[in-house]
Short mmCIF file of C-alpha atoms (C1' of nucleotides) in Angstrom, two decimals:
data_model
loop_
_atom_site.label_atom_id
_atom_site.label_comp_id
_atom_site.label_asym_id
_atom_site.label_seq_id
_atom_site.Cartn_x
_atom_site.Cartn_y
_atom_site.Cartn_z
CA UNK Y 176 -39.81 -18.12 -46.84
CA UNK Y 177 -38.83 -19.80 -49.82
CA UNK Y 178 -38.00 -23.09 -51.01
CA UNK Y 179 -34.38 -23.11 -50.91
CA UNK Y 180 -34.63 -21.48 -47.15
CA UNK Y 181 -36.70 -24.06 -45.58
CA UNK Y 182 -34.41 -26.70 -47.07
CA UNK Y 183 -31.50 -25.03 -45.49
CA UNK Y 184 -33.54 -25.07 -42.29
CA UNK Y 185 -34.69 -28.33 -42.20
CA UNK Y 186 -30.88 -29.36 -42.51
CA UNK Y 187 -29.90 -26.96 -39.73
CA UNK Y 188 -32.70 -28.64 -37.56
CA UNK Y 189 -31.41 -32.26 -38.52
CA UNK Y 190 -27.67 -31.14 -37.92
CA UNK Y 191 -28.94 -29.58 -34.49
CA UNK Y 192 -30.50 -32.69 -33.36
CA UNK Y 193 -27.24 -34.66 -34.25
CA UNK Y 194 -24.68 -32.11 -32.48
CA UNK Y 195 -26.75 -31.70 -29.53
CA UNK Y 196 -26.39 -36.01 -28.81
CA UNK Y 197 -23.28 -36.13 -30.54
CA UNK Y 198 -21.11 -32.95 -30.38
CA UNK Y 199 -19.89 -31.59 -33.99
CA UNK Y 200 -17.11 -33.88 -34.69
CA UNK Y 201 -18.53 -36.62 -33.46
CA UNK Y 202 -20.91 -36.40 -36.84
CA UNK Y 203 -20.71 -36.91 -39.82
CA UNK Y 204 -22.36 -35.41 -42.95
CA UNK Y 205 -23.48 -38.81 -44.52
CA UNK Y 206 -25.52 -39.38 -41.06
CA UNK Y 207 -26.95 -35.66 -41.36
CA UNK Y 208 -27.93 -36.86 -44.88
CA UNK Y 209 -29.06 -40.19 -44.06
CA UNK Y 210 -31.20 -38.92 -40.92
CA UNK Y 211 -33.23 -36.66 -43.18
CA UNK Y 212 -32.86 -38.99 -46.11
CA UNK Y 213 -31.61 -37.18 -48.91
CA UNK Y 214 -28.36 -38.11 -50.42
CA UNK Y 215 -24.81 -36.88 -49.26
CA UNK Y 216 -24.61 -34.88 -52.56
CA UNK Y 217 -28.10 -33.31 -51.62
CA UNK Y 218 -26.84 -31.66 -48.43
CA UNK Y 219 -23.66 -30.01 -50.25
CA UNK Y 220 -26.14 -28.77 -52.79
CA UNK Y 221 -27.11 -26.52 -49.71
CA UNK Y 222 -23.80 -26.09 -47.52
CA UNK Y 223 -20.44 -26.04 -49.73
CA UNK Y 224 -18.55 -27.49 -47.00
CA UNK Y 225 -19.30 -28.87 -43.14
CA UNK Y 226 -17.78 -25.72 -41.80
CA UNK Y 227 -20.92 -23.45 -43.44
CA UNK Y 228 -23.22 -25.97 -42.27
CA UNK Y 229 -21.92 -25.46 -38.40
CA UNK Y 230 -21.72 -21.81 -39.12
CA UNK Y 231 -25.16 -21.98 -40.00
CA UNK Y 232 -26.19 -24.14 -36.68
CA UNK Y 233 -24.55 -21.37 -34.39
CA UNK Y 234 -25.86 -18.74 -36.49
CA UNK Y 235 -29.04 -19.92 -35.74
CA UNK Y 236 -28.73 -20.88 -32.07
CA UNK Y 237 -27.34 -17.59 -31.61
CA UNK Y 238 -30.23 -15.71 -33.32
CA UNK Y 239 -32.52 -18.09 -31.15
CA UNK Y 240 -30.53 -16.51 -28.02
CA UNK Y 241 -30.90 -13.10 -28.79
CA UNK Y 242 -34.01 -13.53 -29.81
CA UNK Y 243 -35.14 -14.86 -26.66
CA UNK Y 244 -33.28 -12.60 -24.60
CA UNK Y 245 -34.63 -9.67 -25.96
CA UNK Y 246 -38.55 -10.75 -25.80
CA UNK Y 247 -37.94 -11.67 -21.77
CA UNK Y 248 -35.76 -8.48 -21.05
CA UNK Y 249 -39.13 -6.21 -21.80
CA UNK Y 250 -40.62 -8.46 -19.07
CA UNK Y 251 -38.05 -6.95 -16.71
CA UNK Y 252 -37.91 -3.63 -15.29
CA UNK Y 253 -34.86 -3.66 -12.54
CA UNK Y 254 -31.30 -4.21 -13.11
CA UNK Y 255 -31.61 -7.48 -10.77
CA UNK Y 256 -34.32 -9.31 -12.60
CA UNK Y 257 -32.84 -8.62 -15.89
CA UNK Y 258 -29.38 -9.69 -15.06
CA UNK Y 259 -31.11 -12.85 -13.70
CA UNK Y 260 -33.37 -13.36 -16.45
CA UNK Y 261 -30.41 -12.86 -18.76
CA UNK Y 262 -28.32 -15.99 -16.94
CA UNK Y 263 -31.15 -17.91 -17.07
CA UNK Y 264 -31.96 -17.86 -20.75
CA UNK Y 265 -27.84 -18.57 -21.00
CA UNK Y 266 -28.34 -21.04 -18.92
CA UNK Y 267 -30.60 -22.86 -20.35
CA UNK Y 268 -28.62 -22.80 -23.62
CA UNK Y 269 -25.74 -23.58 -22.31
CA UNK Y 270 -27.14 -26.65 -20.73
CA UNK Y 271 -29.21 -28.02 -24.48
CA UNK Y 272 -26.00 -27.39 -26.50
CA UNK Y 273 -23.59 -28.55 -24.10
CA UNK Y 274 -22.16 -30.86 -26.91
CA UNK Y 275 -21.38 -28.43 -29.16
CA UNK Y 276 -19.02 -26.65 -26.52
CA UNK Y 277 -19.96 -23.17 -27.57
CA UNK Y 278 -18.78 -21.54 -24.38
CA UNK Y 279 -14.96 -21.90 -25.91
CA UNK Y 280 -12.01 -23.01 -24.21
CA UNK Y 281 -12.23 -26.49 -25.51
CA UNK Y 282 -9.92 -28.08 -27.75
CA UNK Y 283 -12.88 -28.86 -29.91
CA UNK Y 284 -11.33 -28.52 -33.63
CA UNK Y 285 -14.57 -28.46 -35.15
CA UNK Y 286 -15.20 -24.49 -33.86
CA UNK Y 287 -11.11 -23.30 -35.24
CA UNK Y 288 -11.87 -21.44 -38.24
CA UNK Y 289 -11.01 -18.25 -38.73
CA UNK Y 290 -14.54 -16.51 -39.87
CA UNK Y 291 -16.50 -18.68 -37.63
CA UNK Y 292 -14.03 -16.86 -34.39
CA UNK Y 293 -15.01 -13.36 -35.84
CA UNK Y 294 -18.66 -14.83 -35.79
CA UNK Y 295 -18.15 -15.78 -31.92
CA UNK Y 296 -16.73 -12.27 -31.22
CA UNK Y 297 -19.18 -10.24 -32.96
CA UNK Y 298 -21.79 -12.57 -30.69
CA UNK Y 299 -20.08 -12.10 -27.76
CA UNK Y 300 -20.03 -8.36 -28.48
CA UNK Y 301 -23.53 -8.57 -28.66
CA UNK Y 302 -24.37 -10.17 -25.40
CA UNK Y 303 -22.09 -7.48 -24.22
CA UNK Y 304 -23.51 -4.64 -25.97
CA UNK Y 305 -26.94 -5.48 -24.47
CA UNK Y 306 -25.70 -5.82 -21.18
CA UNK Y 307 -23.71 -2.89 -21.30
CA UNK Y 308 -27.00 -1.64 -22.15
CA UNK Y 309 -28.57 -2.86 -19.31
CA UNK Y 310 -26.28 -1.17 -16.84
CA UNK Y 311 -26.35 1.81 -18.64
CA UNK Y 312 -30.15 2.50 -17.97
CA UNK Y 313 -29.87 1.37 -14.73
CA UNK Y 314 -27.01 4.17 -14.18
CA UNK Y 315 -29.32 6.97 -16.42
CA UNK Y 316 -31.95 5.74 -13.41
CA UNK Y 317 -29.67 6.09 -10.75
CA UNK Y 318 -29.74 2.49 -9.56
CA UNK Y 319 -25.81 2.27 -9.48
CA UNK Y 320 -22.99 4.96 -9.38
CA UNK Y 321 -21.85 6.49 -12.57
CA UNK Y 322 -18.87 3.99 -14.14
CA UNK Y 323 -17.66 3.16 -18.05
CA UNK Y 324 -20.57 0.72 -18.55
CA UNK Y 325 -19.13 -1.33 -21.24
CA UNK Y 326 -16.12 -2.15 -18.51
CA UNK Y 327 -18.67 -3.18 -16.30
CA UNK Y 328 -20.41 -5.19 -18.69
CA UNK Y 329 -17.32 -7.21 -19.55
CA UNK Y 330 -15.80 -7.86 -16.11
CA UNK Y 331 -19.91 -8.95 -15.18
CA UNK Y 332 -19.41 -11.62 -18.40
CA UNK Y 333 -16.25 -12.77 -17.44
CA UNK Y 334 -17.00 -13.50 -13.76
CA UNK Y 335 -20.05 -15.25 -14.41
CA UNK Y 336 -18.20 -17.30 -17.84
CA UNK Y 337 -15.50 -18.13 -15.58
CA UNK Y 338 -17.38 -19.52 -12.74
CA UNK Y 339 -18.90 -21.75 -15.31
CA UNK Y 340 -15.39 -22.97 -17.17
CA UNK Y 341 -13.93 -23.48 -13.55
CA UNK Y 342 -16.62 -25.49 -12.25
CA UNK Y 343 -16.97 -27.41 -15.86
CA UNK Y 344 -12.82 -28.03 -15.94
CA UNK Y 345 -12.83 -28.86 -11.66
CA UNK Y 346 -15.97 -31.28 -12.49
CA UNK Y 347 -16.31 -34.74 -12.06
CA UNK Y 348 -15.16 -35.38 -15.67
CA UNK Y 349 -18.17 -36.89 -17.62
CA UNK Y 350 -18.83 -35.80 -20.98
CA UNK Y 351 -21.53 -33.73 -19.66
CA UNK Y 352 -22.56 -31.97 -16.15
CA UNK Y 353 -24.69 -33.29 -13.76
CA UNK Y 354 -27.88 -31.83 -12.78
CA UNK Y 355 -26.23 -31.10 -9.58
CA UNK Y 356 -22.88 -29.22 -11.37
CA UNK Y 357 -25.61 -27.02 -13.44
CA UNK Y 358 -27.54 -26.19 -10.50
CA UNK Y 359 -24.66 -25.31 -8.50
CA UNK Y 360 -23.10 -23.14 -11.33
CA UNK Y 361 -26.72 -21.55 -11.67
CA UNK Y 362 -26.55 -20.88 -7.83
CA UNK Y 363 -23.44 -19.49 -7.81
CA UNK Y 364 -23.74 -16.78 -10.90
CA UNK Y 365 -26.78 -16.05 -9.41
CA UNK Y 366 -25.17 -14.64 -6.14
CA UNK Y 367 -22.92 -13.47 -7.45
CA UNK Y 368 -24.63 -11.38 -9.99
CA UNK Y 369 -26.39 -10.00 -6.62
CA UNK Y 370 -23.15 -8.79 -4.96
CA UNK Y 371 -22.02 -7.37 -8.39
CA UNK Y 372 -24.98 -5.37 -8.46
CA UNK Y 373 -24.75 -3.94 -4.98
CA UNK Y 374 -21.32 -3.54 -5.08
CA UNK Y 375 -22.17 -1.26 -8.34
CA UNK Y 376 -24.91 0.62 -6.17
CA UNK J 1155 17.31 -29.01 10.39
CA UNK J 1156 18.32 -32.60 10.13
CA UNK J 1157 20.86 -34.21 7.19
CA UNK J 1158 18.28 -35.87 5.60
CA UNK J 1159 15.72 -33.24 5.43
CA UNK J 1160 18.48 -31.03 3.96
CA UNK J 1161 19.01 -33.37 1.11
CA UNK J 1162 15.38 -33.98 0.82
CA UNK J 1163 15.32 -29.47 0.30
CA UNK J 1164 18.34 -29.67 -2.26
CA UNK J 1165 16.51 -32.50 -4.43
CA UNK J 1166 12.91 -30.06 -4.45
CA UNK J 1167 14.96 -27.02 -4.99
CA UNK J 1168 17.03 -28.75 -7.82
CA UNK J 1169 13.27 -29.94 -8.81
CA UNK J 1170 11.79 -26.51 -9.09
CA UNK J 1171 14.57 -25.06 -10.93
CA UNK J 1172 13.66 -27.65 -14.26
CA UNK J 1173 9.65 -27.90 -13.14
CA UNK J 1174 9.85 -23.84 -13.56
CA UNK J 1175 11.54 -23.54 -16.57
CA UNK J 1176 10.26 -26.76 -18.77
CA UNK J 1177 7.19 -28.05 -16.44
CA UNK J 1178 6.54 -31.34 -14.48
CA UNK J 1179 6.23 -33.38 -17.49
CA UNK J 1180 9.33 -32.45 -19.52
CA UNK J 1181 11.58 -33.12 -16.60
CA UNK J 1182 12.95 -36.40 -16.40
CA UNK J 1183 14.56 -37.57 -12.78
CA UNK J 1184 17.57 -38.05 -15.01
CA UNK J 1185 18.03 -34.19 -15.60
CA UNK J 1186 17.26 -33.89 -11.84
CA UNK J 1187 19.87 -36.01 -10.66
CA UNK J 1188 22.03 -34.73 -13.08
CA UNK J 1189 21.81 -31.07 -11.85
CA UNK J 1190 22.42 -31.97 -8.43
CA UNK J 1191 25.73 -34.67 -9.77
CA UNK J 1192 23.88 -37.52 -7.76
CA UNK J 1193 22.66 -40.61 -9.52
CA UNK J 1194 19.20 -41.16 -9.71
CA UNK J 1195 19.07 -44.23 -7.12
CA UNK J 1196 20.37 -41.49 -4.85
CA UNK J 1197 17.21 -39.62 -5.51
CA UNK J 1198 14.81 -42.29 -5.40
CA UNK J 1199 16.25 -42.79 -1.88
CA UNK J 1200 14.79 -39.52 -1.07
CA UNK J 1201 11.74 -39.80 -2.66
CA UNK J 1202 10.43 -43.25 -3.66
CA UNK J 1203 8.69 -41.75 -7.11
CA UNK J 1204 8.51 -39.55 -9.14
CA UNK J 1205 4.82 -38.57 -7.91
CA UNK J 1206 6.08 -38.05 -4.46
CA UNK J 1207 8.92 -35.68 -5.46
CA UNK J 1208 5.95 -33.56 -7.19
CA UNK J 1209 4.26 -34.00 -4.10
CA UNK J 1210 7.11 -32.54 -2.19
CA UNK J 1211 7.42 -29.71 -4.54
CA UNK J 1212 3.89 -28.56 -4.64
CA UNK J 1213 3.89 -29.24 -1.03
CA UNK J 1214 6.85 -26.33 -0.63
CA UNK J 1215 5.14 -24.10 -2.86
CA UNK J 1216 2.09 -23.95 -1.41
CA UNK J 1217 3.89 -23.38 2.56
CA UNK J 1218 5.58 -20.29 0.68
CA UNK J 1219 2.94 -19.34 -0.13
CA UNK J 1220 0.26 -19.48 3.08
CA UNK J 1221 3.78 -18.32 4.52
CA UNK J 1222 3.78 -14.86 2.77
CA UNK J 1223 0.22 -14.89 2.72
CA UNK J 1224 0.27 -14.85 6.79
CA UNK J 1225 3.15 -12.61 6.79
CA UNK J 1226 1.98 -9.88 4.64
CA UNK J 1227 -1.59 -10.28 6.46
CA UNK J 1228 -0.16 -8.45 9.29
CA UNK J 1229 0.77 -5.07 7.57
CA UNK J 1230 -3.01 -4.66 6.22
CA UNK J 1231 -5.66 -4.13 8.45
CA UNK J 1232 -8.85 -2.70 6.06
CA UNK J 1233 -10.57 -5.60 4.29
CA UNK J 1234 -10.23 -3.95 0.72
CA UNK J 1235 -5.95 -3.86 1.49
CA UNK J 1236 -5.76 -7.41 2.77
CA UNK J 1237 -8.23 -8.84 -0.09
CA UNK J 1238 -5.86 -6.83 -2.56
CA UNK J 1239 -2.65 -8.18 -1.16
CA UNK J 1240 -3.80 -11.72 -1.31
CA UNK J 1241 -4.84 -11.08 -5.29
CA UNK J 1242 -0.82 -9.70 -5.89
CA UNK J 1243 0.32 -12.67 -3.78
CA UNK J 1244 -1.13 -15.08 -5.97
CA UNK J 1245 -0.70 -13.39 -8.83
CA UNK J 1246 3.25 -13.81 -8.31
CA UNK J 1247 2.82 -17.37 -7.39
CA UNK J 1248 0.68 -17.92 -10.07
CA UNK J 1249 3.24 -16.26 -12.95
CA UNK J 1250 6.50 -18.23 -11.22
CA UNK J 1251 5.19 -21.43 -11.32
CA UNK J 1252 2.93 -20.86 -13.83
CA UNK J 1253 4.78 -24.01 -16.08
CA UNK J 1254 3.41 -26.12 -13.11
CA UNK J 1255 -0.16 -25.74 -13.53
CA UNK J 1256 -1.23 -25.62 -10.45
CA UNK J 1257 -4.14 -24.18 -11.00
CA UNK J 1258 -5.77 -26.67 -12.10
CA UNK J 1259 -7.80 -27.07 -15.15
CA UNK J 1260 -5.15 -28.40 -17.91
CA UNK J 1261 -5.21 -31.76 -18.52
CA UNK J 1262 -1.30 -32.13 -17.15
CA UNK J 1263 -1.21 -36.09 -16.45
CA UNK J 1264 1.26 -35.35 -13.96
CA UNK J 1265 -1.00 -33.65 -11.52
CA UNK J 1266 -3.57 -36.73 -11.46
CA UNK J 1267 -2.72 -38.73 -8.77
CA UNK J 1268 -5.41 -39.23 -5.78
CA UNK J 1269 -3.22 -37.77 -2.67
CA UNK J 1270 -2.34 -35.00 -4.71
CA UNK J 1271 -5.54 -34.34 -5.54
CA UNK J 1272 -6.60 -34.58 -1.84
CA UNK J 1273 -3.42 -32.53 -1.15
CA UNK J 1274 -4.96 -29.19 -3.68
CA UNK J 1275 -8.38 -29.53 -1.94
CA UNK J 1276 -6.46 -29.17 1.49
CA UNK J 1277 -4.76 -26.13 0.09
CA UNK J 1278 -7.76 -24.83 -1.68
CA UNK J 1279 -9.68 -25.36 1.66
CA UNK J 1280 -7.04 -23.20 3.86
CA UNK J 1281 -6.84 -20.87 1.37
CA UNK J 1282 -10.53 -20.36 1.94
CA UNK J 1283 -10.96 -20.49 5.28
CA UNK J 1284 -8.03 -17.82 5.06
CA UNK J 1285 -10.49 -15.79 3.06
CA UNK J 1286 -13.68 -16.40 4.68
CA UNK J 1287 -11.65 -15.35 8.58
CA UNK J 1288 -10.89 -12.22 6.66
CA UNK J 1289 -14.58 -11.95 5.72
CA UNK J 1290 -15.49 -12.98 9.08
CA UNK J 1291 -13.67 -10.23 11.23
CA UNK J 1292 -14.91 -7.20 8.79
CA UNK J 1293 -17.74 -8.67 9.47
CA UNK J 1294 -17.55 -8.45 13.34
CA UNK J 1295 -16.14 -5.04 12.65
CA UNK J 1296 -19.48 -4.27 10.81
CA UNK J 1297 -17.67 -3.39 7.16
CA UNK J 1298 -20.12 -5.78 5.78
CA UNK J 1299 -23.31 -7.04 6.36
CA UNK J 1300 -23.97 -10.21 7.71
CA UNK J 1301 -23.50 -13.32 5.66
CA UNK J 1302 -22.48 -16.72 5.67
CA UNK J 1303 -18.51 -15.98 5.71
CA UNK J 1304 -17.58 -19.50 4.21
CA UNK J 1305 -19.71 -19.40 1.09
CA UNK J 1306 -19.11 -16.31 0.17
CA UNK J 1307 -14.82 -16.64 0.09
CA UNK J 1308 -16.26 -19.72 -1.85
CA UNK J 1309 -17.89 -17.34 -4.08
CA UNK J 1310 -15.45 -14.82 -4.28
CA UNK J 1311 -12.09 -17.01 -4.79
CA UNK J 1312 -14.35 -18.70 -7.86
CA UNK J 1313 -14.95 -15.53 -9.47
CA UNK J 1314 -11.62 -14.76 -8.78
CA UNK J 1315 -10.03 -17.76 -10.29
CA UNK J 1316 -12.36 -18.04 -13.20
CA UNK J 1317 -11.07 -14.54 -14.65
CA UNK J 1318 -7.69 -16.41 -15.15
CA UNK J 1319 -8.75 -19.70 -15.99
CA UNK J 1320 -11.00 -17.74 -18.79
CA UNK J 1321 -7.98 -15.30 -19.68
CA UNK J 1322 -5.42 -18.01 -19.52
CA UNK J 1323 -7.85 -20.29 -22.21
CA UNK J 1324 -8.63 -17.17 -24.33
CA UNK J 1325 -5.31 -15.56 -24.51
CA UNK J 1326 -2.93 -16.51 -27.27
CA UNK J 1327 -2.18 -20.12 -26.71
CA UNK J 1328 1.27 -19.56 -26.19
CA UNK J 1329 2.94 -21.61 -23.36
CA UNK J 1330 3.18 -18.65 -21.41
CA UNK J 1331 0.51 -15.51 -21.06
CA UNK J 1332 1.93 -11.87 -22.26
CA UNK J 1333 3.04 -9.48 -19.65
CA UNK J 1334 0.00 -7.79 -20.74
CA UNK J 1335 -2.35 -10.85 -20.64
CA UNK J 1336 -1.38 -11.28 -17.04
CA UNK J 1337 -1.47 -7.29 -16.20
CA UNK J 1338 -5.07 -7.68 -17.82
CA UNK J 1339 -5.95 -10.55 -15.22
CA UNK J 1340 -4.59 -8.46 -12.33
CA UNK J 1341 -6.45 -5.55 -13.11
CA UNK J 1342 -10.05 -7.44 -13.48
CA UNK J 1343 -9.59 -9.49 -10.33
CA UNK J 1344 -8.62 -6.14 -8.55
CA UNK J 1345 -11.60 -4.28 -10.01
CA UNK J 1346 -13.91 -7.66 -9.28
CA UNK J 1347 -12.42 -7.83 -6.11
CA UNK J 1348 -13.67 -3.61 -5.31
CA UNK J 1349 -17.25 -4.63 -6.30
CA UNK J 1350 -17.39 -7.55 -4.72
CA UNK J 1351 -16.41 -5.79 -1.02
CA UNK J 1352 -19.04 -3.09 -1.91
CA UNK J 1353 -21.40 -5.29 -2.56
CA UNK J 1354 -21.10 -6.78 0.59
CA UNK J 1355 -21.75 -3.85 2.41
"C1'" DA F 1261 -32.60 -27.60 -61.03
"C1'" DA F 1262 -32.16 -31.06 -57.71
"C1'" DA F 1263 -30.71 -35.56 -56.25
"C1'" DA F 1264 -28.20 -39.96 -56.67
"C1'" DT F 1265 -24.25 -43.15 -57.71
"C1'" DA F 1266 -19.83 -44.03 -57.23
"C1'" DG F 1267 -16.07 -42.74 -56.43
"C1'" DT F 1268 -11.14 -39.66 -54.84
"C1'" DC F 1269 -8.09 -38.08 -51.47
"C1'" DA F 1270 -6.45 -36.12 -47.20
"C1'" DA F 1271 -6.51 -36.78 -42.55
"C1'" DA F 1272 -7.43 -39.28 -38.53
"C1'" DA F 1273 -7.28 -43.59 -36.08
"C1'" DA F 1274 -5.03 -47.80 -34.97
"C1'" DG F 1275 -1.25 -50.40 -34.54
"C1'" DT F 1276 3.87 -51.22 -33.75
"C1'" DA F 1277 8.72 -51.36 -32.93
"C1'" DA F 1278 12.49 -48.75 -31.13
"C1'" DA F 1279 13.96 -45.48 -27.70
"C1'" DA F 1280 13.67 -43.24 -23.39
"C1'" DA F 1281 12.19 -42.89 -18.91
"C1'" DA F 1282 10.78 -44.80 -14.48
"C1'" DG F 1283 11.90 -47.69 -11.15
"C1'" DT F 1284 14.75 -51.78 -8.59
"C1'" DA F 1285 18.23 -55.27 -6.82
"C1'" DG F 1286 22.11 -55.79 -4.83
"C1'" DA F 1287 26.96 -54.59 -4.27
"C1'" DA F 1288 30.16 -50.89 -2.66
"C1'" DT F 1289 31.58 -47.18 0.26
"C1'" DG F 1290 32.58 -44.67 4.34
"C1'" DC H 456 24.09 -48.67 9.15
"C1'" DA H 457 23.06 -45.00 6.29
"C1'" DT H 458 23.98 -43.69 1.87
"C1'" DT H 459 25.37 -44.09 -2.88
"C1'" DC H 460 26.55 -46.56 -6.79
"C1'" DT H 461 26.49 -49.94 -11.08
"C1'" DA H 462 23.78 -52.51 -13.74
"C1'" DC H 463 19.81 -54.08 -14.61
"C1'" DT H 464 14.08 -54.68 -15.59
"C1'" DT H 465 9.74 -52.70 -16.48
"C1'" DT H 466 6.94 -49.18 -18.14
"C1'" DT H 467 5.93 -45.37 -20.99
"C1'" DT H 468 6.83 -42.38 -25.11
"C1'" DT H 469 7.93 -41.47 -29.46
"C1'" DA H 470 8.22 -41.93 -34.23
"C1'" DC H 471 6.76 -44.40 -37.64
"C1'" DT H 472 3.60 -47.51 -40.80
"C1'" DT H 473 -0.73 -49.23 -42.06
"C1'" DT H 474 -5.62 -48.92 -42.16
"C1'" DT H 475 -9.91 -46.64 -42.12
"C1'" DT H 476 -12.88 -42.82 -42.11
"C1'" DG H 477 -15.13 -38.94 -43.60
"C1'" DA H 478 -15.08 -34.56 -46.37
"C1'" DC H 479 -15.83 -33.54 -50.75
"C1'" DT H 480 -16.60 -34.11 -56.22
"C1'" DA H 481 -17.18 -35.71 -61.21
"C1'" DT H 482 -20.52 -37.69 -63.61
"C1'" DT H 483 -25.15 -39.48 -64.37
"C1'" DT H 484 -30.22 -39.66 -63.55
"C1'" DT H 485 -34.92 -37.87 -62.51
#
DNA sequence: AAAATAGTCAAAAAGTAAAAAAGTAGAATG
DNA sequence: CATTCTACTTTTTTACTTTTTGACTATTTT
């Protein structure tokens, strides 16, 4: 990796570590700078604007997602485990960048620009891809009936996204979940991901 | 019917008309009383705040609703029919008052008062046990296996209501979702709603 | 080439005064 | 006596001004 790389990096690592207490428009760029001490100037050296800097943060949490998901999926041979193993991994990035309200639906300005939506959707057509994936081996197996995969795939998404925005919205209304709220919206995608899957059978 | 309770019906009919059309917060007790040529004194004599009117209203809607709900109950007698009627009830419900929120989720400061809080748990809560007795009988009837009725209408009206809380957040942010945004959320809680039954099986 | 100093400027936050809405007292009506 | 009104007070919004912040840059230094 070269120089200019692991500069970039070690800003996206700062930034991270800011965003994850903070949320994105809760910090500034001079605190990114002065956490890693370089100068303001420094850090727009190596991001033209904030807006490539957060692109680059959910770039890379992204990448870190897939990444993982894809190791732990060879782990898994039936379509339970890695549905389950899939919300789990989410899960657990859902829950460290919380503050940076990646899931969408919030008001958050900070995520409103136009190439950093067609980043989100390409993402999300990822996640989608691979699950339609995932239900397409398990129909080429015979585990569930024959159906338009990629369908499935997205209603799956949806039911187990909007379980989690309903329980987040209906919430107790603290900046952040309880330990209780995640548990229960683990629970409930869960079992639900079960019925899906026998309901598919 | 008594006099008073007549009035009391004009006022929350008068109420609705403006709630539907502009939402809770836009109308002002002026335009109410204004609509019906009383002055507002008048109304306050019927309802001592603005809060209860709103109380009153969403109290009506809801009794329309279990209403038709109960009514229409009768005419289905396989679990897939009745689960599918209840999904086109609300649905209607949901697109005519849609400018009331009731669903929850938006940050509407007219819908944040304790007893009406209370007031959508009570609703939420017959709506559910609604669900889970409908669970419950095919369950006697051995459509589906054996499960703990309550937690899964739990389950089910989440998964449900998440698909339009997710639709409703990603759709176009206009005040009001497309004909085809709301077709959309039909569709995927009907198709949801197949799984989910054969899954229980 | 990379980093710092010292700024600019637009936009957000905070504050404020006028307007509108909620709500009330007490008289009037029938 | 139940109901409705006129004429108010109090509270909340709105539209505006001032202040401050934070994104971003021109110029200089290492």
């Amino acid at each position: 990796m070269v120089e200019i790389d692991k500069k970039r990096d070690a800003i996206i690592y700062g930034a991270i570590k800011r965003f994850i207490h903070f949320g994105i428009n809760k910090t500034t760029m001079n605190e990114i700078a002065e956490d890693l001490s370089v100068s303001k100037p420094s850090l727009y050296y190596y991001f033209p604007d904030k807006s490539s800097l957060v692109f680059g943060v959910i770039d890379k949490i992204f990448s870190d997602y897939f990444e993982l998901a894809e190791k732990e999926l060879l782990n898994e041979v039936t379509l339970e485990a890695r549905l389950s193993s899939f919300i789990e991994i989410k899960h657990r990035f859902f829950q460290k960048y919380y503050m940076l309200h990646l899931s969408g639906g919030s008001p958050d300005s900070s995520l409103n620009s136009a190439d950093l939506k067609t980043h989100f959707m390409k993402m999300k057509g990822k996640d989608l891809k691979m699950h339609a994936a995932i239900f397409e081996e398990a129909m080429k197996t015979g585990h569930i009936a024959p159906t338009d995969t990629e369908k499935i795939a997205e209603l799956y998404l949806e039911s187990l996204a909007g379980i989690t925005s309903l329980c987040i919205m209906h919430g107790n209304k603290e900046l952040f979940p309880s330990k209780k709220e995640l548990k229960t919206i683990l629970d409930k995608q869960l079992s639900l991901s079960q019925i899906f899957i026998k309901g598919l059978k």
